[in-house]
Amino acid sequence: MKENKTVRKVSILGSNDFTGIRLESPMNYSAGTLGVKQALKHSFKEMGILRSMRALLEMNQEDGFDCPSCAWPNPENPSKIAEYCENGAKALADEATTKHIDRDFFKTYSVEQLSRLTDYQLNQFGRITEPLVLRPNSVHYEAITWEGAYELITDYLHRLQSPDEAIFYTSGRSSNEAAYLYGMFARAFGTNNMPDCSNMCHESSGAALSETLGIGKGSVKLEDLYEAEVVIVAGQNPGTNHPRMLSALEKCKQNGGKVVSINPLEETGLVNFKNPQKIKGLLGQGEDMADIHLPVKINEDIPLIKLILKKLALLDAVSDSVFDHAFIAKYVDGYEALMQDLEKYDAQKLLDQCGVEEKKVDAVVRLLAERSKIVVCWAMGLTQHKNGVENIREFVNLLLLKGAIGKANAGTCPVRGHSNVQGDRSVGIMHYVSKTLNERIEKHLGFIPPNKEGVDTVGAMKAMYEGAAKVFICLGGNFLMAASDTEYTAEAIQQCDLTVQISTKLNRTHLVTGRTALILPTYGRSEKDMKDGTIRYLTMEDSMGRVRQSRGLLKPASDDIKSEPELIAELAHTYFKGNHPVDWKAMGEDYELIRASIDKVAKGFMNTTERSKGIGYYLPNNVRELDFSMLPNGKAQLTMNSLPDHQLAKNEYLLMTIRSHDQFNTTVYGLDDRYRGVYNERRVLFMNTRDMKSQDLEKLDVVNIQSNYDNTIRIAKRFLVIPYKIPKGNLAAYFPETNVLVPYNHYADKSKTPISKSIRVRIEKVTD
Ligand SMILES: Nc1nc2c(c(=O)[nH]1)N[C@H]1C(S)=C(S)[C@@H](COP(=O)(O)OP(=O)(O)OC[C@H]3O[C@@H](n4cnc5c(=O)[nH]c(N)nc54)[C@H](O)[C@@H]3O)O[C@H]1N2
Ligand SMILES: Nc1nc2c(c(=O)[nH]1)N[C@H]1C(S)=C(S)[C@@H](COP(=O)(O)OP(=O)(O)OC[C@H]3O[C@@H](n4cnc5c(=O)[nH]c(N)nc54)[C@H](O)[C@@H]3O)O[C@H]1N2
Ligand SMILES: [Mo]
């Protein structure tokens, strides 16, 4: 154990007391009137009725603001009454809450006291309303002026021996304007140390798609889903995490499309959906969603897809029309090699390994054999594994063989998480070096950016842990709880001299800090950003590459908080003392200047101020144009991906860490997971009844979960066992309570995304 540089005795994990569980059967439909009721309940409680109604009516509307929850796009003609979902409404209520905290709150409560609470309790305190500082020998945050805060950061930055001793983290809720200024400030300061939440999220998708299709983003537009013939939803729980996607799937089904779900769990949203925007849905008639559900074992998607490809290849050998040979000949590289490789695999072994019944696999094969307008949607169930990149490449193989790329109603759909995570990357938040971006920065911004690769999330943890980084600045997020290996990450953060959180609400990363810590409170999406009597707006990019404006309308939580772009600009101005080729201050005041700069520097952006109005504009996407000229032989790449090999000993399981229905990542809105039938408790472990029997466990027994990697034992304490329909040998529990189990040094090859969905664990009954 390293010596902790801070004197504070904070609790890293907070309380693990049980909260009074109640169990019901998992629900067999999502949304409906109950969804609407839940949405309004949260809103009214947090924001009051008037504020709620005003805000909800503007959310996702043309002149309104972008929902702060997920990155699912808005339709071109949004429903005038309610273009939001239950969880979007919760996200809004959470940010626009009328509960506030300030210096008096922190005078009353020390960080030590607060750290003993749960994440749920911390979030309940409400919005932070003024800048605060935690001084080295203190356990209480106290007020600081904005100027004082900028000077303090400047002072610490100047004291570093090298710019690489500072790290600039970004969470994906920031606007393009904020992320751009932030990324450019980090570079002007001299480092590419820009980890972002994407490293823990869709980085595997970016890596796989860049390599096979030449762009790290998806290729479909929202409207493509409406008339797709088959939509595969793999490793994703849209009912909870992207509820508005269900309206798109509903349209697809009404047009005769079929939906296939590939998931160890039969997630409620994929069973039946009662669309709350339609009378029919409100009256209780839903649309059955997944036509076929393949309950694949955790991380056995590759064997499953290989089996499907083998079966399709056999059919193709007879008819020659199952694969799109004209498309393959013109656009695809590696066909023969892939066919030969497939022959190496034994169909029966693949079947046994993936754990799905053959008749279900055959049903999907029949669907795919006859149809070619295929969309594959996926999220964390594919990306957060050791072979996360290969998982996605295998699905790309399927699409390429079917010619389901670069045409209407077909293609790739990595469903993004944070509402602007894709935009942040597009405007320059990345730890690696892009030569063209650097050239443009030099040309248009007039300074030479660093050309040494920076650290990603895993690299950041390690650098702080080892003392190689001393200042840690976070544009949003909750790094401590989002990153893997919570106890290691806590030690890492506590090694820092200064940690800075630019944030809206209190979370654990504000309590487990460097020697000195700052909180710089900022506006939420829904808040009105006024400057000299005019409203300013920001832009975001949705999951499908469309850039749109977002304009808040609510009164900000306080007069003493600042917009993200403005505070970043002021910090940069203070740091450079006005002596830098970029006029930071002017940009912080006038976002049009930022957008004009983005247009020149970031790839694909053009005339953004004009074009982002209304429904916005799409950034260029080579896959939509069938342009693969940047890839070997100028073609899309088929790849050969090996089978996962989890050598599980007796009584070892694979654990996936998933989201409940009442949380947004580390922000816990409530203690229910309605669709899965769990109420008032988060410390639960979903388990197959046969496994429970063989481990001699009863419902609601208390267990500790334990992982052992490289002879380091990590333990997540006190979870209640719940019998659940999950494949034998597999377990599920919620993130972030189980992040303690994820070893910091085990992650996906190539993307370094932590293995949060396939952690090898044992469980141990707690008897006292
Ligand atoms: N309300 C709400 N919305 C959110 C979020 C939130 O926390 N709350 N988070 C946002 C963010 S940042 C993200 S990235 C997305 C996350 O969206 P999801 O990826 O849907 O979120 P998870 O809960 O991690 O769910 C992963 C799903 O993958 C399945 N799965 C796990 N392992 C495997 C596997 O090996 N194979 C297959 N085929 N399936 C598997 C799980 O059963 C689960 O259904 O949602 C975004 N939207
Ligand atoms: N075990 C496990 N770990 C995971 C995952 C998993 O599935 N399993 N998922 C991973 C994924 S997909 C992701 S994306 C990461 C998420 O990682 P992060 O993005 O770091 O975490 P969040 O919980 O989304 O951050 C929430 C905090 O952001 C701040 N915030 C909210 N809105 C705003 C805003 O508008 N501006 C600013 N400046 N701050 C704001 C609030 O203070 C809030 O407490 O976690 C990852 N970690
Ligand atoms: Mo994410």
XYZ file of C-alpha atoms and ligand atoms in Angstrom, residues 197-198 200-202 380 384 416-418 421 659 665, ligand 3:
14
model
C -15.044 8.302 -20.787
C -15.033 6.826 -24.260
C -14.166 2.868 -20.914
C -17.071 2.766 -23.311
C -17.072 2.589 -27.129
C -21.314 -2.256 -23.743
C -16.103 -4.242 -22.421
C -23.329 5.751 -27.983
C -23.635 6.420 -24.309
C -23.156 9.988 -23.144
C -19.344 11.587 -26.326
C -26.810 -0.567 -15.240
C -23.648 5.659 -15.027
Mo -20.595 5.028 -21.953
